[in-house]
mmCIF file of C-alpha atoms and ligand atoms in Angstrom:
data_model
loop_
_atom_site.group_PDB
_atom_site.id
_atom_site.type_symbol
_atom_site.label_atom_id
_atom_site.label_comp_id
_atom_site.label_asym_id
_atom_site.label_seq_id
_atom_site.Cartn_x
_atom_site.Cartn_y
_atom_site.Cartn_z
ATOM 1 C CA MET A 1294 3.068 -18.457 -28.709
ATOM 2 C CA ALA A 1295 1.524 -15.328 -26.304
ATOM 3 C CA LYS A 1296 4.110 -13.970 -24.192
ATOM 4 C CA LYS A 1297 4.335 -14.800 -20.592
ATOM 5 C CA ARG A 1298 2.504 -12.372 -18.379
ATOM 6 C CA ILE A 1299 4.552 -11.171 -15.440
ATOM 7 C CA LEU A 1300 3.526 -9.248 -12.594
ATOM 8 C CA SER A 1301 5.266 -7.716 -9.273
ATOM 9 C CA GLY A 1302 5.157 -4.559 -6.859
ATOM 10 C CA MET A 1303 7.296 -2.884 -4.898
ATOM 11 C CA ARG A 1304 5.866 -0.954 -1.621
ATOM 12 C CA PRO A 1305 7.180 2.903 -1.640
ATOM 13 C CA THR A 1306 9.323 3.049 1.218
ATOM 14 C CA GLY A 1307 11.901 5.169 0.200
ATOM 15 C CA ARG A 1308 15.182 5.315 -2.039
ATOM 16 C CA LEU A 1309 16.405 1.835 -3.408
ATOM 17 C CA HIS A 1310 19.304 0.557 -2.371
ATOM 18 C CA LEU A 1311 22.112 -1.309 -4.296
ATOM 19 C CA GLY A 1312 20.631 -4.698 -2.693
ATOM 20 C CA ASN A 1313 17.376 -4.170 -4.372
ATOM 21 C CA LEU A 1314 19.319 -3.107 -7.468
ATOM 22 C CA LEU A 1315 21.222 -6.606 -7.750
ATOM 23 C CA GLY A 1316 18.171 -8.385 -6.464
ATOM 24 C CA ALA A 1317 14.801 -7.303 -7.619
ATOM 25 C CA LEU A 1318 15.760 -4.665 -10.164
ATOM 26 C CA ALA A 1319 18.137 -6.558 -12.213
ATOM 27 C CA ASN A 1320 15.461 -9.485 -12.384
ATOM 28 C CA TRP A 1321 12.458 -7.242 -13.602
ATOM 29 C CA LYS A 1322 14.569 -5.618 -16.066
ATOM 30 C CA ARG A 1323 15.500 -8.814 -17.490
ATOM 31 C CA LEU A 1324 11.988 -10.030 -17.865
ATOM 32 C CA GLN A 1325 10.753 -7.135 -19.636
ATOM 33 C CA ASP A 1326 12.659 -8.325 -22.791
ATOM 34 C CA ASP A 1327 10.771 -11.356 -23.004
ATOM 35 C CA CYS A 1328 7.659 -11.057 -21.374
ATOM 36 C CA ASP A 1329 4.652 -8.981 -20.792
ATOM 37 C CA CYS A 1330 5.570 -7.380 -17.504
ATOM 38 C CA PHE A 1331 3.231 -5.137 -15.314
ATOM 39 C CA PHE A 1332 5.374 -3.472 -12.498
ATOM 40 C CA PHE A 1333 3.448 -1.638 -10.104
ATOM 41 C CA VAL A 1334 4.456 0.949 -6.562
ATOM 42 C CA ALA A 1335 1.692 -0.898 -3.957
ATOM 43 C CA ASP A 1336 1.206 2.258 -2.061
ATOM 44 C CA TRP A 1337 -2.030 0.575 -0.576
ATOM 45 C CA HIS A 1338 0.351 -1.897 0.781
ATOM 46 C CA ALA A 1339 2.601 0.538 2.122
ATOM 47 C CA LEU A 1340 -0.287 1.988 4.465
ATOM 48 C CA ALA A 1341 -1.137 -1.595 5.562
ATOM 49 C CA SER A 1342 2.113 -0.929 8.109
ATOM 50 C CA ASP A 1343 2.823 2.555 7.825
ATOM 51 C CA TYR A 1344 -0.776 4.025 8.363
ATOM 52 C CA ALA A 1345 0.142 6.418 10.976
ATOM 53 C CA ASN A 1346 2.297 8.808 9.197
ATOM 54 C CA THR A 1347 1.727 9.352 5.438
ATOM 55 C CA ASP A 1348 3.524 12.369 4.951
ATOM 56 C CA ASN A 1349 6.283 10.968 2.959
ATOM 57 C CA LEU A 1350 4.230 8.495 0.774
ATOM 58 C CA LYS A 1351 4.031 11.076 -2.344
ATOM 59 C CA ASP A 1352 7.478 11.873 -2.700
ATOM 60 C CA TYR A 1353 8.319 8.201 -1.904
ATOM 61 C CA ILE A 1354 6.213 7.239 -4.829
ATOM 62 C CA HIS A 1355 7.945 9.651 -7.433
ATOM 63 C CA GLU A 1356 11.214 8.452 -5.896
ATOM 64 C CA ILE A 1357 10.601 4.823 -6.476
ATOM 65 C CA ILE A 1358 9.621 5.465 -10.052
ATOM 66 C CA ILE A 1359 12.397 7.179 -11.109
ATOM 67 C CA ASP A 1360 14.643 4.665 -9.298
ATOM 68 C CA TRP A 1361 13.012 2.435 -11.765
ATOM 69 C CA LEU A 1362 13.549 4.360 -14.760
ATOM 70 C CA SER A 1363 16.998 5.238 -13.974
ATOM 71 C CA VAL A 1364 18.073 1.537 -13.888
ATOM 72 C CA GLY A 1365 16.267 0.849 -17.240
ATOM 73 C CA LEU A 1366 12.876 -0.438 -16.679
ATOM 74 C CA SER A 1367 11.391 0.945 -19.693
ATOM 75 C CA PRO A 1368 7.980 2.324 -20.356
ATOM 76 C CA ASP A 1369 8.278 0.959 -23.722
ATOM 77 C CA LYS A 1370 8.527 -2.576 -22.792
ATOM 78 C CA SER A 1371 6.719 -2.541 -19.388
ATOM 79 C CA THR A 1372 3.513 -1.354 -17.718
ATOM 80 C CA LEU A 1373 4.687 0.538 -14.885
ATOM 81 C CA PHE A 1374 1.784 2.165 -12.705
ATOM 82 C CA ILE A 1375 0.733 2.910 -8.815
ATOM 83 C CA GLN A 1376 -1.630 0.829 -7.494
ATOM 84 C CA SER A 1377 -3.878 3.059 -5.941
ATOM 85 C CA HIS A 1378 -4.674 4.783 -9.372
ATOM 86 C CA LEU A 1379 -6.753 1.505 -10.139
ATOM 87 C CA LYS A 1380 -9.455 1.290 -8.162
ATOM 88 C CA GLU A 1381 -10.028 -1.646 -9.268
ATOM 89 C CA HIS A 1382 -7.722 -3.351 -7.284
ATOM 90 C CA ALA A 1383 -9.860 -2.407 -4.169
ATOM 91 C CA GLU A 1384 -13.202 -4.203 -5.488
ATOM 92 C CA LEU A 1385 -11.168 -7.266 -6.437
ATOM 93 C CA PHE A 1386 -9.974 -7.211 -2.782
ATOM 94 C CA VAL A 1387 -13.437 -6.847 -1.520
ATOM 95 C CA LEU A 1388 -14.440 -9.746 -3.309
ATOM 96 C CA LEU A 1389 -11.496 -12.261 -2.775
ATOM 97 C CA SER A 1390 -12.359 -10.970 0.873
ATOM 98 C CA THR A 1391 -15.519 -12.797 0.991
ATOM 99 C CA ILE A 1392 -14.030 -16.356 0.106
ATOM 100 C CA THR A 1393 -10.918 -16.053 2.223
ATOM 101 C CA PRO A 1394 -11.301 -18.318 5.267
ATOM 102 C CA LEU A 1395 -9.511 -16.145 7.876
ATOM 103 C CA SER A 1396 -7.531 -19.132 9.317
ATOM 104 C CA TRP A 1397 -5.487 -18.805 5.987
ATOM 105 C CA LEU A 1398 -4.544 -15.209 6.742
ATOM 106 C CA GLU A 1399 -4.048 -15.855 10.490
ATOM 107 C CA ARG A 1400 -1.414 -18.656 9.855
ATOM 108 C CA ASN A 1401 0.392 -16.411 7.138
ATOM 109 C CA PRO A 1402 4.122 -16.644 8.594
ATOM 110 C CA THR A 1403 4.474 -12.937 7.568
ATOM 111 C CA TYR A 1404 1.807 -12.006 9.569
ATOM 112 C CA LYS A 1405 2.851 -13.497 12.683
ATOM 113 C CA GLU A 1406 6.500 -12.779 12.461
ATOM 114 C CA GLN A 1407 5.602 -8.927 11.800
ATOM 115 C CA LYS A 1408 3.267 -8.652 14.595
ATOM 116 C CA GLU A 1409 5.855 -10.214 16.995
ATOM 117 C CA GLN A 1410 8.980 -8.078 15.563
ATOM 118 C CA VAL A 1411 7.764 -4.983 14.842
ATOM 119 C CA ALA A 1412 7.543 -3.243 18.311
ATOM 120 C CA ASN A 1413 6.968 0.351 17.104
ATOM 121 C CA LYS A 1414 3.458 -0.096 15.148
ATOM 122 C CA ASP A 1415 0.396 -1.317 16.057
ATOM 123 C CA LEU A 1416 -0.274 -4.301 13.358
ATOM 124 C CA SER A 1417 -3.083 -5.719 14.781
ATOM 125 C CA THR A 1418 -5.411 -4.145 12.265
ATOM 126 C CA TYR A 1419 -8.046 -5.193 9.527
ATOM 127 C CA GLY A 1420 -5.937 -4.357 6.730
ATOM 128 C CA PHE A 1421 -2.265 -5.703 7.723
ATOM 129 C CA LEU A 1422 -4.238 -9.191 8.458
ATOM 130 C CA GLY A 1423 -5.942 -8.997 4.898
ATOM 131 C CA TYR A 1424 -2.481 -7.643 3.510
ATOM 132 C CA PRO A 1425 -2.186 -10.836 0.983
ATOM 133 C CA VAL A 1426 -5.616 -10.519 0.136
ATOM 134 C CA LEU A 1427 -5.275 -7.191 -1.707
ATOM 135 C CA GLN A 1428 -1.807 -8.605 -3.071
ATOM 136 C CA ALA A 1429 -3.816 -11.651 -4.417
ATOM 137 C CA ALA A 1430 -6.052 -9.338 -6.213
ATOM 138 C CA ASP A 1431 -3.109 -6.921 -7.411
ATOM 139 C CA ILE A 1432 -1.982 -10.499 -8.884
ATOM 140 C CA ILE A 1433 -4.745 -12.233 -10.498
ATOM 141 C CA MET A 1434 -6.139 -8.772 -11.700
ATOM 142 C CA TYR A 1435 -3.364 -9.287 -14.812
ATOM 143 C CA LYS A 1436 -3.858 -12.988 -15.164
ATOM 144 C CA ALA A 1437 -0.382 -13.253 -14.477
ATOM 145 C CA ASN A 1438 1.299 -16.712 -15.049
ATOM 146 C CA ALA A 1439 4.575 -15.407 -12.695
ATOM 147 C CA VAL A 1440 5.543 -13.542 -9.779
ATOM 148 C CA PRO A 1441 9.098 -12.613 -9.529
ATOM 149 C CA VAL A 1442 9.572 -12.119 -5.613
ATOM 150 C CA GLY A 1443 12.164 -12.424 -3.214
ATOM 151 C CA VAL A 1444 11.738 -15.432 -0.717
ATOM 152 C CA ASP A 1445 9.889 -13.623 2.221
ATOM 153 C CA GLN A 1446 7.145 -12.873 -0.659
ATOM 154 C CA LEU A 1447 6.868 -16.780 -1.427
ATOM 155 C CA PRO A 1448 3.865 -17.362 1.409
ATOM 156 C CA HIS A 1449 1.997 -14.280 -0.388
ATOM 157 C CA VAL A 1450 1.893 -16.059 -3.644
ATOM 158 C CA GLU A 1451 1.056 -19.397 -1.865
ATOM 159 C CA LEU A 1452 -1.847 -17.627 -0.491
ATOM 160 C CA THR A 1453 -2.734 -15.877 -3.693
ATOM 161 C CA ARG A 1454 -2.639 -19.327 -5.817
ATOM 162 C CA GLU A 1455 -5.179 -20.998 -2.922
ATOM 163 C CA ILE A 1456 -7.410 -17.784 -2.952
ATOM 164 C CA ALA A 1457 -7.463 -18.071 -6.959
ATOM 165 C CA ARG A 1458 -8.285 -21.656 -6.853
ATOM 166 C CA ARG A 1459 -11.160 -21.222 -4.259
ATOM 167 C CA PHE A 1460 -12.256 -18.240 -6.399
ATOM 168 C CA ASN A 1461 -12.049 -20.665 -9.616
ATOM 169 C CA HIS A 1462 -13.845 -23.719 -7.835
ATOM 170 C CA PHE A 1463 -16.762 -21.678 -6.748
ATOM 171 C CA TYR A 1464 -17.876 -19.575 -9.373
ATOM 172 C CA GLY A 1465 -15.937 -21.066 -12.376
ATOM 173 C CA LYS A 1466 -12.505 -20.803 -13.995
ATOM 174 C CA VAL A 1467 -11.338 -17.108 -14.379
ATOM 175 C CA PHE A 1468 -8.125 -16.968 -12.949
ATOM 176 C CA PRO A 1469 -4.832 -18.715 -14.061
ATOM 177 C CA ILE A 1470 -2.741 -20.005 -10.861
ATOM 178 C CA PRO A 1471 0.732 -18.178 -10.981
ATOM 179 C CA ASP A 1472 4.097 -19.214 -10.338
ATOM 180 C CA PRO A 1473 6.271 -17.633 -7.955
ATOM 181 C CA ILE A 1474 9.704 -16.806 -9.625
ATOM 182 C CA LEU A 1475 12.738 -17.014 -7.283
ATOM 183 C CA THR A 1476 15.806 -16.367 -9.104
ATOM 184 C CA GLU A 1477 19.500 -16.733 -7.427
ATOM 185 C CA VAL A 1478 20.990 -13.279 -6.473
ATOM 186 C CA PRO A 1479 23.946 -12.110 -5.350
ATOM 187 C CA LYS A 1480 23.946 -11.769 -1.710
ATOM 188 C CA LEU A 1481 24.870 -8.023 -0.583
ATOM 189 C CA LEU A 1482 25.465 -7.126 2.748
ATOM 190 C CA GLY A 1483 25.381 -3.486 4.114
ATOM 191 C CA ILE A 1484 28.372 -1.044 4.948
ATOM 192 C CA ASP A 1485 28.515 -2.518 8.626
ATOM 193 C CA GLY A 1486 28.518 -6.115 7.488
ATOM 194 C CA ARG A 1487 24.766 -7.102 8.266
ATOM 195 C CA LYS A 1488 22.253 -7.828 5.559
ATOM 196 C CA MET A 1489 21.633 -4.438 3.357
ATOM 197 C CA SER A 1490 18.613 -2.931 4.616
ATOM 198 C CA LYS A 1491 17.062 0.842 5.246
ATOM 199 C CA SER A 1492 15.863 -0.017 8.588
ATOM 200 C CA TYR A 1493 19.870 -0.835 9.689
ATOM 201 C CA ASN A 1494 20.880 2.480 8.049
ATOM 202 C CA ASN A 1495 23.641 0.620 6.010
ATOM 203 C CA THR A 1496 22.693 1.107 2.631
ATOM 204 C CA ILE A 1497 24.024 2.877 -0.549
ATOM 205 C CA PHE A 1498 21.693 4.004 -2.395
ATOM 206 C CA ILE A 1499 20.934 3.732 -6.198
ATOM 207 C CA SER A 1500 21.169 7.372 -6.470
ATOM 208 C CA GLU A 1501 23.952 7.784 -3.992
ATOM 209 C CA LYS A 1502 25.968 10.736 -4.721
ATOM 210 C CA PRO A 1503 30.031 10.160 -5.780
ATOM 211 C CA GLU A 1504 31.249 11.681 -2.351
ATOM 212 C CA ASP A 1505 28.519 10.076 -0.339
ATOM 213 C CA ILE A 1506 29.829 6.635 -2.268
ATOM 214 C CA SER A 1507 33.141 7.200 -1.251
ATOM 215 C CA SER A 1508 32.359 8.527 2.378
ATOM 216 C CA LYS A 1509 29.914 5.544 2.799
ATOM 217 C CA VAL A 1510 32.834 2.935 1.133
ATOM 218 C CA SER A 1511 35.562 4.605 3.528
ATOM 219 C CA ARG A 1512 33.468 3.704 6.665
ATOM 220 C CA MET A 1513 32.758 -0.254 5.355
ATOM 221 C CA VAL A 1514 33.802 -3.054 7.547
ATOM 222 C CA THR A 1515 36.625 -5.188 6.362
ATOM 223 C CA ASP A 1516 38.261 -8.746 7.773
ATOM 224 C CA PRO A 1517 38.384 -7.738 11.475
ATOM 225 C CA GLN A 1518 41.679 -9.519 12.271
ATOM 226 C CA ARG A 1519 43.308 -7.059 9.903
ATOM 227 C CA ALA A 1520 43.434 -4.286 12.393
ATOM 228 C CA ARG A 1521 46.878 -2.475 10.753
ATOM 229 C CA ARG A 1522 47.972 -1.712 7.460
ATOM 230 C CA ASN A 1523 50.944 -4.571 7.740
ATOM 231 C CA ASP A 1524 48.579 -6.929 9.056
ATOM 232 C CA PRO A 1525 47.912 -9.843 6.213
ATOM 233 C CA GLY A 1526 43.903 -9.992 5.576
ATOM 234 C CA ASN A 1527 41.628 -12.661 4.374
ATOM 235 C CA PRO A 1528 39.631 -11.152 1.565
ATOM 236 C CA ASP A 1529 37.219 -14.151 1.612
ATOM 237 C CA VAL A 1530 35.883 -12.592 5.297
ATOM 238 C CA CYS A 1531 36.111 -9.189 3.768
ATOM 239 C CA ASN A 1532 33.331 -7.158 2.854
ATOM 240 C CA VAL A 1533 34.723 -4.764 0.528
ATOM 241 C CA PHE A 1534 36.265 -7.806 -1.384
ATOM 242 C CA SER A 1535 32.600 -8.950 -1.959
ATOM 243 C CA PHE A 1536 31.937 -5.752 -3.557
ATOM 244 C CA HIS A 1537 34.928 -6.012 -5.693
ATOM 245 C CA LYS A 1538 33.594 -9.018 -7.062
ATOM 246 C CA LEU A 1539 30.329 -7.640 -8.079
ATOM 247 C CA PHE A 1540 31.513 -4.141 -9.202
ATOM 248 C CA SER A 1541 35.108 -4.548 -10.317
ATOM 249 C CA ASP A 1542 37.083 -5.954 -13.102
ATOM 250 C CA LYS A 1543 39.265 -9.198 -13.334
ATOM 251 C CA GLY A 1544 42.169 -7.681 -12.569
ATOM 252 C CA ILE A 1545 41.244 -5.680 -9.626
ATOM 253 C CA ILE A 1546 39.381 -8.619 -7.830
ATOM 254 C CA GLN A 1547 42.789 -10.672 -8.583
ATOM 255 C CA ARG A 1548 44.981 -8.201 -7.177
ATOM 256 C CA ALA A 1549 43.001 -7.550 -4.035
ATOM 257 C CA ASP A 1550 42.664 -11.049 -3.412
ATOM 258 C CA ARG A 1551 46.085 -11.475 -4.078
ATOM 259 C CA GLU A 1552 47.665 -8.505 -2.224
ATOM 260 C CA CYS A 1553 45.218 -8.656 0.730
ATOM 261 C CA ARG A 1554 46.804 -11.733 1.752
ATOM 262 C CA ILE A 1555 50.228 -10.496 2.066
ATOM 263 C CA ALA A 1556 49.617 -6.621 3.076
ATOM 264 C CA GLY A 1557 50.755 -5.669 -0.130
ATOM 265 C CA ILE A 1558 47.192 -3.844 -0.497
ATOM 266 C CA GLY A 1559 45.986 -1.650 2.425
ATOM 267 C CA CYS A 1560 42.158 -1.702 3.058
ATOM 268 C CA VAL A 1561 42.274 2.458 2.535
ATOM 269 C CA GLU A 1562 43.458 2.060 -0.891
ATOM 270 C CA CYS A 1563 41.252 -1.123 -1.650
ATOM 271 C CA LYS A 1564 38.280 1.121 -0.534
ATOM 272 C CA LYS A 1565 39.240 3.690 -2.668
ATOM 273 C CA ILE A 1566 39.193 1.733 -5.739
ATOM 274 C CA LEU A 1567 36.297 0.141 -4.744
ATOM 275 C CA ALA A 1568 34.541 3.988 -4.179
ATOM 276 C CA ASP A 1569 35.707 4.882 -7.446
ATOM 277 C CA ASN A 1570 34.327 1.639 -9.498
ATOM 278 C CA LEU A 1571 30.909 1.893 -7.473
ATOM 279 C CA ILE A 1572 31.116 5.727 -8.737
ATOM 280 C CA LYS A 1573 31.744 4.726 -12.363
ATOM 281 C CA PHE A 1574 29.105 1.789 -12.096
ATOM 282 C CA LEU A 1575 26.381 4.301 -10.951
ATOM 283 C CA ALA A 1576 27.194 7.125 -13.340
ATOM 284 C CA PRO A 1577 24.732 6.146 -16.084
ATOM 285 C CA ILE A 1578 22.158 5.579 -13.542
ATOM 286 C CA ARG A 1579 22.593 8.840 -12.249
ATOM 287 C CA GLU A 1580 22.613 10.530 -15.385
ATOM 288 C CA LYS A 1581 19.224 9.147 -16.286
ATOM 289 C CA ARG A 1582 17.959 9.926 -12.710
ATOM 290 C CA ASP A 1583 19.233 13.424 -13.260
ATOM 291 C CA TYR A 1584 17.142 13.807 -16.402
ATOM 292 C CA TYR A 1585 13.773 12.373 -14.789
ATOM 293 C CA GLU A 1586 14.261 14.644 -11.647
ATOM 294 C CA LYS A 1587 14.377 17.812 -13.935
ATOM 295 C CA HIS A 1588 11.388 16.198 -16.021
ATOM 296 C CA PRO A 1589 8.903 15.683 -13.838
ATOM 297 C CA GLU A 1590 6.245 16.016 -16.706
ATOM 298 C CA VAL A 1591 7.894 13.128 -18.293
ATOM 299 C CA VAL A 1592 7.393 10.918 -15.317
ATOM 300 C CA SER A 1593 3.660 11.649 -14.856
ATOM 301 C CA LYS A 1594 3.091 10.640 -18.676
ATOM 302 C CA ILE A 1595 4.802 7.451 -18.130
ATOM 303 C CA ILE A 1596 2.202 6.932 -15.331
ATOM 304 C CA GLN A 1597 -0.668 7.862 -17.023
ATOM 305 C CA GLU A 1598 0.148 5.842 -19.891
ATOM 306 C CA GLY A 1599 0.842 2.859 -17.846
ATOM 307 C CA THR A 1600 -2.260 3.098 -15.834
ATOM 308 C CA ALA A 1601 -4.203 3.526 -18.703
ATOM 309 C CA LYS A 1602 -2.735 0.245 -20.496
ATOM 310 C CA ALA A 1603 -3.322 -1.200 -16.540
ATOM 311 C CA ALA A 1604 -6.872 0.248 -16.443
ATOM 312 C CA ALA A 1605 -7.882 -1.785 -19.483
ATOM 313 C CA VAL A 1606 -6.528 -5.243 -18.457
ATOM 314 C CA ALA A 1607 -8.378 -4.481 -15.021
ATOM 315 C CA ARG A 1608 -11.700 -3.834 -16.348
ATOM 316 C CA GLN A 1609 -11.997 -6.689 -18.417
ATOM 317 C CA THR A 1610 -10.808 -8.783 -15.589
ATOM 318 C CA MET A 1611 -13.656 -7.265 -13.323
ATOM 319 C CA GLU A 1612 -16.337 -7.920 -15.897
ATOM 320 C CA GLU A 1613 -15.325 -11.532 -15.790
ATOM 321 C CA ALA A 1614 -14.871 -11.799 -12.095
ATOM 322 C CA ARG A 1615 -18.573 -10.029 -11.357
ATOM 323 C CA SER A 1616 -20.204 -11.633 -14.102
ATOM 324 C CA ALA A 1617 -18.571 -15.494 -12.859
ATOM 325 C CA MET A 1618 -19.958 -14.088 -9.356
ATOM 326 C CA LYS A 1619 -23.332 -13.138 -10.785
ATOM 327 C CA ILE A 1620 -23.448 -9.441 -9.435
HETATM 328 N N1 LIG B 937 4.029 -7.471 -0.669
HETATM 329 C C1 LIG B 937 5.331 -6.688 -1.631
HETATM 330 C C2 LIG B 937 6.641 -7.001 -0.650
HETATM 331 O O1 LIG B 937 6.360 -6.243 -0.107
HETATM 332 C C3 LIG B 937 4.680 -5.572 -2.626
HETATM 333 C C4 LIG B 937 3.622 -6.308 -3.837
HETATM 334 C C5 LIG B 937 2.221 -6.032 -3.287
HETATM 335 C C6 LIG B 937 3.411 -7.084 -4.548
HETATM 336 N N2 LIG B 937 1.560 -6.233 -4.179
HETATM 337 C C7 LIG B 937 2.296 -7.492 -4.891
HETATM 338 C C8 LIG B 937 4.823 -8.133 -4.958
HETATM 339 C C9 LIG B 937 2.118 -8.173 -6.226
HETATM 340 C C10 LIG B 937 4.310 -9.145 -6.049
HETATM 341 C C11 LIG B 937 2.902 -9.029 -6.711
HETATM 342 O O2 LIG B 937 7.567 -6.641 -1.195
#
């Protein structure tokens, strides 16, 4: 049986953090063992909201690819590429734009939310409204069967399905209807106890240096009731303990759980152990990252080869799409 075709993308908006690692990246890594995976950097999508200042875009693209490679996305298993290298995405976007009713885009919840919430940018642009149409083009270009995404992206996958159905209805069945893949991921909070997010400046990066890991962990918010060393704490409400559950071994988890409650272990020591474990956990990733940082030519080659593989599929799909539309 043919392997399932998977496609997903990320916008290049800066270095990836532990939340991205345990969420999207862990999923992608698992999928690449059994599926035919296409993963790409959605740089045109980054422009949709960050069009005014593009100074960092090239660096972010390079960084995100190095992050992917260092956590174990493998060019031998997956096809890795950059959206803007494949002009076919723009062409399919134009074709799909012609059949996408404006009302579908205007009622898209992410569009409405972001326009209201993002105060510092003017998102009343044509490109931002059409964001999901470009995303639909990305997905159906590769005739993906499934798209691993976070819940926030579900409306976009739903729109993709509707657009693909509409195309097939007008011009004949060209595109499979893709399913979203939603995987339960461990919830990781930032060092201040809010959702880990770059915009809150509370992240620990995958590429964080050991000394910065220690300093960030030492600043982590703990059980607020435990103000003094001798106060007993409650690990169930402590973010440091949630991290231990993800990054420490069983012995440490049990010890922290037991001793925190009787003020046996102090927060300083508990954090020190966590920092050491995180440093150990990230060490092999760091090592790989160092290698790719020193060998940008290897990274370029990986992307060139990925682009060539993606282009073969994209060209074929575009021939079918044009021919179905009789153009
Ligand atoms: N919109 C996605 C995000 O912000 C990125 C993306 C672009 C994407 N094209 C895609 C994800 C296609 C999945 C499939 O996370």
